[in-house]
PDB file of C-alpha atoms in Angstrom:
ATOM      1  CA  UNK A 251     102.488 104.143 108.612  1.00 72.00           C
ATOM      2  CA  UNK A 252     101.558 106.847 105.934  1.00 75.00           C
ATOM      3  CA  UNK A 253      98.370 105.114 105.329  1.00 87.00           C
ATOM      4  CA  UNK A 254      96.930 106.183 108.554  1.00 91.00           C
ATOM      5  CA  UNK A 255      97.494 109.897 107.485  1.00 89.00           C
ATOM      6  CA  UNK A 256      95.061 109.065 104.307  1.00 91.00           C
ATOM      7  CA  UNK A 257      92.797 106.881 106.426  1.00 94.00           C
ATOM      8  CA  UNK A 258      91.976 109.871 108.950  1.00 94.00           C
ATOM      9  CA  UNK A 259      92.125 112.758 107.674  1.00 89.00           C
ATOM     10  CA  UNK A 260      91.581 115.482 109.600  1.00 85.00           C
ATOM     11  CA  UNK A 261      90.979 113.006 112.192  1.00 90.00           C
ATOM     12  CA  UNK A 262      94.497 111.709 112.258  1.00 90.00           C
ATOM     13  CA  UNK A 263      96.558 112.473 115.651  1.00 92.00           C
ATOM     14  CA  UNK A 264     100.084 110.330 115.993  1.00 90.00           C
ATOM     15  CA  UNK A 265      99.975 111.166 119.899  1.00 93.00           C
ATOM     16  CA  UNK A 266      96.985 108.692 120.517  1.00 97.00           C
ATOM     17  CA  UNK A 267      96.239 105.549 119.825  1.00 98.00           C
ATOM     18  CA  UNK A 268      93.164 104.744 117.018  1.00 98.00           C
ATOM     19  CA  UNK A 269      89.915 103.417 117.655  1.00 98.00           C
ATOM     20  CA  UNK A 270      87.794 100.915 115.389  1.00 98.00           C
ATOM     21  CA  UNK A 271      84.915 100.011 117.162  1.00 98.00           C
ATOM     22  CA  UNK A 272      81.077  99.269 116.618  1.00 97.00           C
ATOM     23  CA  UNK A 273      78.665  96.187 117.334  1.00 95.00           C
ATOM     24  CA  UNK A 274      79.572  92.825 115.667  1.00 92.00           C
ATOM     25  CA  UNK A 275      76.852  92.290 112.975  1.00 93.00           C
ATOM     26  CA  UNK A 276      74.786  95.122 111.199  1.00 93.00           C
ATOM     27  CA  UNK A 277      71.451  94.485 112.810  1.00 92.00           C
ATOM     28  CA  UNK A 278      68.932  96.950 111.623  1.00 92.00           C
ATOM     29  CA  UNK A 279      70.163 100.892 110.618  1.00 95.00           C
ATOM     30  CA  UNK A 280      68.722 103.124 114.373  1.00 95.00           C
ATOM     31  CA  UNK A 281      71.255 100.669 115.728  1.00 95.00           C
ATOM     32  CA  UNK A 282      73.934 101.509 113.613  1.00 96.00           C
ATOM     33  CA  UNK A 283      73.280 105.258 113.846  1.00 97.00           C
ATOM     34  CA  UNK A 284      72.897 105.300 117.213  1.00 97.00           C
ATOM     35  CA  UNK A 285      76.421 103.846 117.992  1.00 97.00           C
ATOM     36  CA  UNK A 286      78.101 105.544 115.291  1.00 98.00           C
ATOM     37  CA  UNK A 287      76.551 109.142 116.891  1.00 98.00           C
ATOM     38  CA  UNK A 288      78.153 108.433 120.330  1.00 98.00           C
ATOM     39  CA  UNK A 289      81.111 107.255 119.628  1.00 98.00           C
ATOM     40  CA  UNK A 290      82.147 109.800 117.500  1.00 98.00           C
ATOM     41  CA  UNK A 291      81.244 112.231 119.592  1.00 98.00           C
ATOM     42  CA  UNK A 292      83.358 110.702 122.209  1.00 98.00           C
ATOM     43  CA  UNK A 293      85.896 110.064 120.170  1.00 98.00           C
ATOM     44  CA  UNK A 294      86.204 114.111 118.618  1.00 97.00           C
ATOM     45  CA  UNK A 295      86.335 115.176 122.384  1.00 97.00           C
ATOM     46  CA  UNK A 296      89.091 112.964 122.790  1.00 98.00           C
ATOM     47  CA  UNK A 297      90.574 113.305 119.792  1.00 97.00           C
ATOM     48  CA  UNK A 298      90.855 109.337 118.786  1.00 98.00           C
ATOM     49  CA  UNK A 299      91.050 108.587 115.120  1.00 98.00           C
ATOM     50  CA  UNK A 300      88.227 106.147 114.784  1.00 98.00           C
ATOM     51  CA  UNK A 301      87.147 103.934 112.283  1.00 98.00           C
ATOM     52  CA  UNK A 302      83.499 102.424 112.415  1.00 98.00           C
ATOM     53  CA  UNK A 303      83.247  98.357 112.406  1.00 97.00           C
ATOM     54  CA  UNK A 304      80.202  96.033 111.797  1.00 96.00           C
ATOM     55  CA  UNK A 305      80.128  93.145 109.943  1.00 95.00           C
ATOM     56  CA  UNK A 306      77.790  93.047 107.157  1.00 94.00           C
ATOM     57  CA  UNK A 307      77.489  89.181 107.024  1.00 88.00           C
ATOM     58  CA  UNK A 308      79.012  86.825 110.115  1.00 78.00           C
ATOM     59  CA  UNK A 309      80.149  83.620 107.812  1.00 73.00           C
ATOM     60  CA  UNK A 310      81.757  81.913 111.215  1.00 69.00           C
ATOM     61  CA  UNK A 311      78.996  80.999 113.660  1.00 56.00           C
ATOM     62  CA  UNK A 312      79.362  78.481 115.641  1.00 61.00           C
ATOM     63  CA  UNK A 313      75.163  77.395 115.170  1.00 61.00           C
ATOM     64  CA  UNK A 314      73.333  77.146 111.604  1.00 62.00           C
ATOM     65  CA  UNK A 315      70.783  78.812 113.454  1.00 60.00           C
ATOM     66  CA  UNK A 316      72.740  81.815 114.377  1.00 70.00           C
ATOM     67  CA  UNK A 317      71.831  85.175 112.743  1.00 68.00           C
ATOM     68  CA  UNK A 318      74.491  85.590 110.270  1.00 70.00           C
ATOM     69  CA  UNK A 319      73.436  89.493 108.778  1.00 71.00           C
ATOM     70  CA  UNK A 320      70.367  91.199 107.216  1.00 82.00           C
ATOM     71  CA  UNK A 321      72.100  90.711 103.273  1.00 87.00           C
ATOM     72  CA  UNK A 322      75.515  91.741 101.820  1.00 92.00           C
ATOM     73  CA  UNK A 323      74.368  94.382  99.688  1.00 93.00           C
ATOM     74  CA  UNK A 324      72.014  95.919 102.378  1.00 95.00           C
ATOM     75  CA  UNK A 325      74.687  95.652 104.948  1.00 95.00           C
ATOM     76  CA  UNK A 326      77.278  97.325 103.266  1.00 97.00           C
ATOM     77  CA  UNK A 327      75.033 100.405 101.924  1.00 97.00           C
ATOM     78  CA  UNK A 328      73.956 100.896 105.467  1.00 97.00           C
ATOM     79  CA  UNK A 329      78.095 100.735 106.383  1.00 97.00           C
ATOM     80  CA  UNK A 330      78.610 103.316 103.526  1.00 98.00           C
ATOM     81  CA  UNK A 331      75.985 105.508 104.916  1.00 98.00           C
ATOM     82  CA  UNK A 332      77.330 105.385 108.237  1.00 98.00           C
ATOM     83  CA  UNK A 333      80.883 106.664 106.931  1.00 98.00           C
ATOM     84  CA  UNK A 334      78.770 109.737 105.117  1.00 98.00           C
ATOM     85  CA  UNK A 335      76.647 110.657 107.802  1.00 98.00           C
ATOM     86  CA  UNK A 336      79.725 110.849 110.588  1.00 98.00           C
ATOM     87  CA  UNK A 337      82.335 111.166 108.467  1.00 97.00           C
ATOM     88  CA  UNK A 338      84.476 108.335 109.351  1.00 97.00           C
ATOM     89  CA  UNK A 339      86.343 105.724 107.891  1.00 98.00           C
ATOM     90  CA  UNK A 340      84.564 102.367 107.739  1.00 98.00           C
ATOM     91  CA  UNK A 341      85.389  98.897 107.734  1.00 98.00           C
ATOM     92  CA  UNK A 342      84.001  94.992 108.040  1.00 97.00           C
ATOM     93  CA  UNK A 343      85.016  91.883 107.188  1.00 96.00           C
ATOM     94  CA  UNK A 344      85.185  89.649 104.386  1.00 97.00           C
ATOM     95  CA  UNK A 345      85.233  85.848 104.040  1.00 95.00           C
ATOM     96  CA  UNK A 346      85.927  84.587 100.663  1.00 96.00           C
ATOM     97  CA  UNK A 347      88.217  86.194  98.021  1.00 97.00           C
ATOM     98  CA  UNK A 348      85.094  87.206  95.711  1.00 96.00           C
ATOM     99  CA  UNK A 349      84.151  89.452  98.085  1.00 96.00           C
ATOM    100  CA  UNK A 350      86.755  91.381  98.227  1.00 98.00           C
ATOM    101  CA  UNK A 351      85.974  93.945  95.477  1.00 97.00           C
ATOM    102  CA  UNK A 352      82.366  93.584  96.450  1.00 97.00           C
ATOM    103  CA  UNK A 353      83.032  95.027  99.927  1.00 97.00           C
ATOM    104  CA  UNK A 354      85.965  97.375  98.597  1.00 98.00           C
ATOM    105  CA  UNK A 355      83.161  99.409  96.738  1.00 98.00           C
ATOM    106  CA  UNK A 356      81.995 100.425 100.160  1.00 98.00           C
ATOM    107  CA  UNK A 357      84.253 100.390 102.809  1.00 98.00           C
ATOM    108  CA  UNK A 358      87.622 101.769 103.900  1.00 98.00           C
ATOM    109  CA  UNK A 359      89.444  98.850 105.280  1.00 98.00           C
ATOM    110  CA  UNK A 360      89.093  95.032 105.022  1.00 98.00           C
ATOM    111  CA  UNK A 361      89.106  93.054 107.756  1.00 98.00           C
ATOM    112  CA  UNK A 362      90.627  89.348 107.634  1.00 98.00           C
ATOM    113  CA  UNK A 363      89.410  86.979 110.144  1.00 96.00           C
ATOM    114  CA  UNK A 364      91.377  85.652 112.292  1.00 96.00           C
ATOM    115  CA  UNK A 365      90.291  81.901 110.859  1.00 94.00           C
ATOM    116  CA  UNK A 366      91.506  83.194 107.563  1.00 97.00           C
ATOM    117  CA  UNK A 367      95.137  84.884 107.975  1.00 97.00           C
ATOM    118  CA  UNK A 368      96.443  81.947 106.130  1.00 97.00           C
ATOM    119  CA  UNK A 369      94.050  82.236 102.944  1.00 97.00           C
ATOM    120  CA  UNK A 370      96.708  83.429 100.602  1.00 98.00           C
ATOM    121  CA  UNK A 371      93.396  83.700  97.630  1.00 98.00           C
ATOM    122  CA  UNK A 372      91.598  86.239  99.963  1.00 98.00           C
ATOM    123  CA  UNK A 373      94.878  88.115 101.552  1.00 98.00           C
ATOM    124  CA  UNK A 374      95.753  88.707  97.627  1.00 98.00           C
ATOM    125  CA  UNK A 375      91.528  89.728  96.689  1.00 98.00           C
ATOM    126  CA  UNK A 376      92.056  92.191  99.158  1.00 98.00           C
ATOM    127  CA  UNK A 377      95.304  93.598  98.699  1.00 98.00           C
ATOM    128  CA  UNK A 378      94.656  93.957  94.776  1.00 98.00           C
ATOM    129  CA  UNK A 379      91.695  96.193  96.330  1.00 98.00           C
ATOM    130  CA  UNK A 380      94.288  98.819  97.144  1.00 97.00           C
ATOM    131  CA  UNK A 381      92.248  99.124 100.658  1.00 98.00           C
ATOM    132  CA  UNK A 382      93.948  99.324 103.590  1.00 98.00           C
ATOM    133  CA  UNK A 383      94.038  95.282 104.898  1.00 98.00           C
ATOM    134  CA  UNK A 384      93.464  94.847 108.463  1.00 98.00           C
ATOM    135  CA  UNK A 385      94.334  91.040 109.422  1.00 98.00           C
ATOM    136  CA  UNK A 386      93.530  89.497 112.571  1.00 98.00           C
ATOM    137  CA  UNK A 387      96.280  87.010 113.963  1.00 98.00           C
ATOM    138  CA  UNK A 388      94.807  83.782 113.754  1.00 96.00           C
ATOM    139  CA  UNK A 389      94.776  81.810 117.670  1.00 94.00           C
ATOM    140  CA  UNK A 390      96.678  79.357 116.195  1.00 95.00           C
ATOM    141  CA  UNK A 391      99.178  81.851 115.622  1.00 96.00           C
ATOM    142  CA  UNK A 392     102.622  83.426 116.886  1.00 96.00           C
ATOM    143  CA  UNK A 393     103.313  86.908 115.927  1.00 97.00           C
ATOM    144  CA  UNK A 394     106.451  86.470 114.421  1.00 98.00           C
ATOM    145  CA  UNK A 395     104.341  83.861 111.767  1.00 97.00           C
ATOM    146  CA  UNK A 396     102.658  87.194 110.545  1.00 98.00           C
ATOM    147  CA  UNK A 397     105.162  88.245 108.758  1.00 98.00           C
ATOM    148  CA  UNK A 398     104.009  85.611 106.319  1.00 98.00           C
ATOM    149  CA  UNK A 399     100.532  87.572 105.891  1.00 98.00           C
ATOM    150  CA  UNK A 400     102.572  90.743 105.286  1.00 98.00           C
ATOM    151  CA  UNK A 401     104.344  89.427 102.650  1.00 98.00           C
ATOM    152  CA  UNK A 402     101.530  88.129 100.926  1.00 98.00           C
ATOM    153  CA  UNK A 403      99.770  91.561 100.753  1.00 98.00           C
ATOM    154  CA  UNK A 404     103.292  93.476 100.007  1.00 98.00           C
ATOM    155  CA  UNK A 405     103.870  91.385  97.339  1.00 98.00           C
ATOM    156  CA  UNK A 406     100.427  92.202  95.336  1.00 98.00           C
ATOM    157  CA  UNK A 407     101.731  95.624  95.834  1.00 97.00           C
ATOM    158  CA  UNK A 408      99.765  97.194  98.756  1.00 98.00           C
ATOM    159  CA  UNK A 409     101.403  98.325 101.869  1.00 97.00           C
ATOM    160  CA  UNK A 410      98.488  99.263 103.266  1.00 97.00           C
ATOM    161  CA  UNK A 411      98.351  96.736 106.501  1.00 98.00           C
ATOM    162  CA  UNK A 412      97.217  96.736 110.035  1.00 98.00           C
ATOM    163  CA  UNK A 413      97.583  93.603 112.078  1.00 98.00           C
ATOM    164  CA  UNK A 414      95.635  93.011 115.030  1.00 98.00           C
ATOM    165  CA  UNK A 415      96.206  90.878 117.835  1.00 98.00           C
ATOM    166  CA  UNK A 416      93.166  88.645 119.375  1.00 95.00           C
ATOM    167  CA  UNK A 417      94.307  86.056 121.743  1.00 94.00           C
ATOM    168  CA  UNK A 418      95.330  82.961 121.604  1.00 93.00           C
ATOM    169  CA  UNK A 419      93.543  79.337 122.008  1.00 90.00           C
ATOM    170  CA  UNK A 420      94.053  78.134 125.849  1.00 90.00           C
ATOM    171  CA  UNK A 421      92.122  74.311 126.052  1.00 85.00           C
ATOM    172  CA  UNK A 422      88.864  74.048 123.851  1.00 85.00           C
ATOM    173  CA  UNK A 423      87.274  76.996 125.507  1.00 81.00           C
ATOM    174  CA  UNK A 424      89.019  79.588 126.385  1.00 87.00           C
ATOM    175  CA  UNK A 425      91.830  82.003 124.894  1.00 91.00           C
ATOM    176  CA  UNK A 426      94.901  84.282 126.653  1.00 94.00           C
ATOM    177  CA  UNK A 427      96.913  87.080 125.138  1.00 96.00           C
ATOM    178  CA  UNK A 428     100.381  86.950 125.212  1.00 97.00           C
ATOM    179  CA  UNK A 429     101.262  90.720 125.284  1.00 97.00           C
ATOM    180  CA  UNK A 430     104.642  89.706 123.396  1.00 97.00           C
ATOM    181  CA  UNK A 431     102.785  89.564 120.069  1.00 98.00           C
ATOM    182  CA  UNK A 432     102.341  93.428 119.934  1.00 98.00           C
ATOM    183  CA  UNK A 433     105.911  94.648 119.932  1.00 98.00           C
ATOM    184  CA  UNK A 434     106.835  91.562 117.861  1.00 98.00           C
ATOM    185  CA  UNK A 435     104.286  92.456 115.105  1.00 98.00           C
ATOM    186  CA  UNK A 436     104.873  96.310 115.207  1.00 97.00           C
ATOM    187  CA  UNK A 437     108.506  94.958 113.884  1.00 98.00           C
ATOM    188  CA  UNK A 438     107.099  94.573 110.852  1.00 98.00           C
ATOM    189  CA  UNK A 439     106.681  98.174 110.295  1.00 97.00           C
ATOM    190  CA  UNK A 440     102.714  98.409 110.450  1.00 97.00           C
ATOM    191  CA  UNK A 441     100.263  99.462 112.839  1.00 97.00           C
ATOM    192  CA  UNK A 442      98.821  96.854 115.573  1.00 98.00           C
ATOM    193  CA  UNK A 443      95.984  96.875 116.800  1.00 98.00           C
ATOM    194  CA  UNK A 444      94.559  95.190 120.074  1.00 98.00           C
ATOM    195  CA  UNK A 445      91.106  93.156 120.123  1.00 97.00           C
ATOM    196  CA  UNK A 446      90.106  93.963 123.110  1.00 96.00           C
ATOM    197  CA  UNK A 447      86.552  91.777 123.238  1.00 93.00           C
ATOM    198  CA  UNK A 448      87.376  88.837 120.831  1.00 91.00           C
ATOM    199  CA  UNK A 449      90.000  88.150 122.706  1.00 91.00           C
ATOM    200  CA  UNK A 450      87.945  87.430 125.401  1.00 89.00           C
ATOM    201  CA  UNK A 451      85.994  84.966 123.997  1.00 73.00           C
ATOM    202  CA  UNK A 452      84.960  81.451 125.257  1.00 72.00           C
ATOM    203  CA  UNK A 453      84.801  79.581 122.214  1.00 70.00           C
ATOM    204  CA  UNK A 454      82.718  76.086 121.248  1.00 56.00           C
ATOM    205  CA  UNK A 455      80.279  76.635 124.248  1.00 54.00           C
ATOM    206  CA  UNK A 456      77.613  73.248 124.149  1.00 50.00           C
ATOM    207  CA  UNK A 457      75.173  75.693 123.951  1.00 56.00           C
ATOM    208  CA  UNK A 458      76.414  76.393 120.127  1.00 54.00           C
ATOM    209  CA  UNK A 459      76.967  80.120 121.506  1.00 55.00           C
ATOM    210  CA  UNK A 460      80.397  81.210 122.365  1.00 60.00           C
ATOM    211  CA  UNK A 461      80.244  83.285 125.674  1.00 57.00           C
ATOM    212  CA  UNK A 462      82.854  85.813 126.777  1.00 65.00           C
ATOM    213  CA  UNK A 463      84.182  87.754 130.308  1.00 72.00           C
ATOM    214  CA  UNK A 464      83.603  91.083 129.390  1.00 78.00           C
ATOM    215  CA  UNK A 465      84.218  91.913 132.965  1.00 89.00           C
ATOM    216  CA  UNK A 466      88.420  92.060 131.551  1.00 92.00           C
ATOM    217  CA  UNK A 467      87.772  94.646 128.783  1.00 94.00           C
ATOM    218  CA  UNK A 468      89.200  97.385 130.305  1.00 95.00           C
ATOM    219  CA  UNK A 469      92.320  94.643 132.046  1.00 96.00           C
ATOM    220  CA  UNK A 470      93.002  93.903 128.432  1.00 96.00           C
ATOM    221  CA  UNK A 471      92.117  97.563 126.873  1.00 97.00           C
ATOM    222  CA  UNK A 472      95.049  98.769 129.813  1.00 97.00           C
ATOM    223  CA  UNK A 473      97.771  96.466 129.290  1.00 97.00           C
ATOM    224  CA  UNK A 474      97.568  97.051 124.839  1.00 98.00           C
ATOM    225  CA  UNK A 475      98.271 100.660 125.560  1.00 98.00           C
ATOM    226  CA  UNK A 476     101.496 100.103 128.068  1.00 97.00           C
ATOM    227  CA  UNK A 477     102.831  97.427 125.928  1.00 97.00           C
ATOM    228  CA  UNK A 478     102.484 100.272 122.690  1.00 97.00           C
ATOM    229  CA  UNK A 479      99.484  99.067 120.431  1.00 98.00           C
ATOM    230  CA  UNK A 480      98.860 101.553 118.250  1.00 98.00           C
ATOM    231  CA  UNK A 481      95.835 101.086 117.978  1.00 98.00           C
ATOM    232  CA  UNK A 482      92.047  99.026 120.384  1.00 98.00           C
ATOM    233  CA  UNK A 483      89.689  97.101 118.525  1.00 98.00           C
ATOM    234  CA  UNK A 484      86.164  97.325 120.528  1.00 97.00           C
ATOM    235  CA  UNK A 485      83.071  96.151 119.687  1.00 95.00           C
ATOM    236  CA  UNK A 486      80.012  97.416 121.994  1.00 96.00           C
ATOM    237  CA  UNK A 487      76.378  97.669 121.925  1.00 94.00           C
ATOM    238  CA  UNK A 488      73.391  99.451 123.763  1.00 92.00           C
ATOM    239  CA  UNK A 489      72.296  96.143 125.120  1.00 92.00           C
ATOM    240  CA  UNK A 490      74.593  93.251 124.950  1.00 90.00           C
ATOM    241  CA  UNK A 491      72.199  90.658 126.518  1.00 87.00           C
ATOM    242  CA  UNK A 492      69.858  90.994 123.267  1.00 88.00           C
ATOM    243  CA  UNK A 493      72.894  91.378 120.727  1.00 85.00           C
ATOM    244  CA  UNK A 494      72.263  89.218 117.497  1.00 84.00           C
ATOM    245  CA  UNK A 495      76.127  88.612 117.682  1.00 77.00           C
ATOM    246  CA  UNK A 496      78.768  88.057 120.326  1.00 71.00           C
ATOM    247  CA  UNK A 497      76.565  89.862 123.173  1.00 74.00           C
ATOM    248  CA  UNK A 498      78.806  87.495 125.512  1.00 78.00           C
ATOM    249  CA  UNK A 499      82.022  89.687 124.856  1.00 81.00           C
ATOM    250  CA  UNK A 500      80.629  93.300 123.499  1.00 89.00           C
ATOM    251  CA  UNK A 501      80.989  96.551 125.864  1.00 94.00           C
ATOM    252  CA  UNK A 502      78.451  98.289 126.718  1.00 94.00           C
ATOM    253  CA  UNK A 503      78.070 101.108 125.258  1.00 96.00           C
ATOM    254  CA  UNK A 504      77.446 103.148 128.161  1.00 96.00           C
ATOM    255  CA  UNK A 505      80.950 102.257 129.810  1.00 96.00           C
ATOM    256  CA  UNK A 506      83.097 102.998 126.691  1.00 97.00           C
ATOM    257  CA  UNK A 507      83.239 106.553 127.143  1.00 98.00           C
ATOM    258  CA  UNK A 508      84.800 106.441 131.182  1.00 97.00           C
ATOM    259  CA  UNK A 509      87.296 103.363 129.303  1.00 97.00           C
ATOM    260  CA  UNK A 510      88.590 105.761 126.507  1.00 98.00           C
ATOM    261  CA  UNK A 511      89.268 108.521 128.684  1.00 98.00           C
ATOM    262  CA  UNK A 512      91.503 106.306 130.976  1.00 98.00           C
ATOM    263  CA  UNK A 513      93.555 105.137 128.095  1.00 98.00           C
ATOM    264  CA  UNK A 514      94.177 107.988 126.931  1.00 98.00           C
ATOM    265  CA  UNK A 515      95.699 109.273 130.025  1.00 97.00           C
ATOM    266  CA  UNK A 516      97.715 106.201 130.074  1.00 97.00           C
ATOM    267  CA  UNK A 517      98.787 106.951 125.985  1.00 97.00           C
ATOM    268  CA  UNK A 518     100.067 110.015 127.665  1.00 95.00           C
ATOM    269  CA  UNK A 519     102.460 108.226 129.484  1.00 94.00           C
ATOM    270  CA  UNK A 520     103.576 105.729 127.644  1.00 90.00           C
ATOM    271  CA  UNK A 521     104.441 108.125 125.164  1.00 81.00           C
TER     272      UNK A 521
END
């Protein structure tokens, strides 16, 4: 896990677990700035390596008339100027193999969607990148099948992989994580990371907005640190309830900081 040295920086500290966390979408920059500013600071007090997410486009809504970003070029600028200003790594997702090397220009680590962990044309776009490749285990998904995604990047030459772990589909709406999937995938010799709010999704609502329990945040948060993910995906907002994206299942910002400090005193003794 050398790449997480590089990644960090400064920042880097083996004895905790990493952070990437940020709202869903890239909504307008005061948001951006405002997040990145407190959860840095949080994260420097308790020394967490974190890595600033937002999505500069959202390609998988479940609605045509869901806000999907505010333009790719825009969007990542604004994720570039966030790593600057705080210096921190920064990362978002992509959705097609072309935009690989678009979004490689201005971030530090591609995300996969989960949807996508089976694209072999985009795994290989973004492992030719030289990026690190974060790829999210697809629902439909056991962990040991994820060796198949490492592979795939390994193979174009870059050994530069996280894997996360997101839950996985229960019925039509709903999803459950099966805590099995992080010690399986940290096998493979890579970090793994725990989604700790798309995991609690509550997919293909009628409504044509997929809701959430954020209520289990911190249940979920708990039980990725004591079964040794190395590192908790979070997304979180000032206001969920007027999010553009995924309000149903984003922490509030206000609550993250109490969260963090809890898991790191459980890091302490796991460790």
């Amino acid at each position: 896990m050398k790449h997480l040295k590089s990644l960090f920086q400064e920042q880097y500290n083996p004895e905790n677990f990493f952070l990437i966390a940020g709202p869903c979408v890239i909504e307008e920059e005061e948001l951006l700035m405002t997040v990145a500013e407190k959860i840095t600071g949080i994260c420097k007090r308790l020394e967490i390596p974190y890595i600033f997410k937002a999505s500069y486009r959202k390609a998988n809504r479940t609605s045509v008339h869901s806000f999907t970003g505010i333009g790719d070029v825009e969007g990542l600028e604004l994720l570039q100027k966030i790593g600057k200003t705080f210096n921190v790594p920064v990362t978002s997702d992509i959705h097609s193999a072309a935009e690989a090397a678009m979004a490689a220009a201005y971030v530090d680590v591609l995300q996969i969607p989960a949807f996508l962990c089976r694209q072999t044309d985009i795994l290989l776009a973004a492992a030719e990148t030289g990026k690190v490749v974060n790829v999210k285990k697809g629902q439909f998904l056991s962990g040991e099948s994820m060796k198949f995604a490492v592979e795939k990047i390994k193979g174009a030459g870059n050994n530069n992989i996280m894997l996360t772990e997101r839950g996985t589909t229960f019925g039509y709406q709903d999803l459950v994580v099966d805590y099995r999937n992080i010690p399986v995938m940290r096998e493979f010799g890579h970090p793994v990371i725990m989604d700790c709010t798309h995991s609690l999704q509550q997919p293909n609502q009628t409504s044509g907005v997929t809701g959430g329990n954020p209520k289990m945040i911190s249940t979920i948060a708990k039980a990725a640190i004591a079964t040794g993910a190395d590192g908790l995906f979070i997304e979180t907002h000032p206001n969920p309830a007027c999010a553009k994206s995924d309000g149903a299942n984003m922490l509030h910002l206000d609550h993250l900081e109490e969260l963090l400090e809890k898991l790191v005193e459980i890091r302490k003794v796991v460790k």
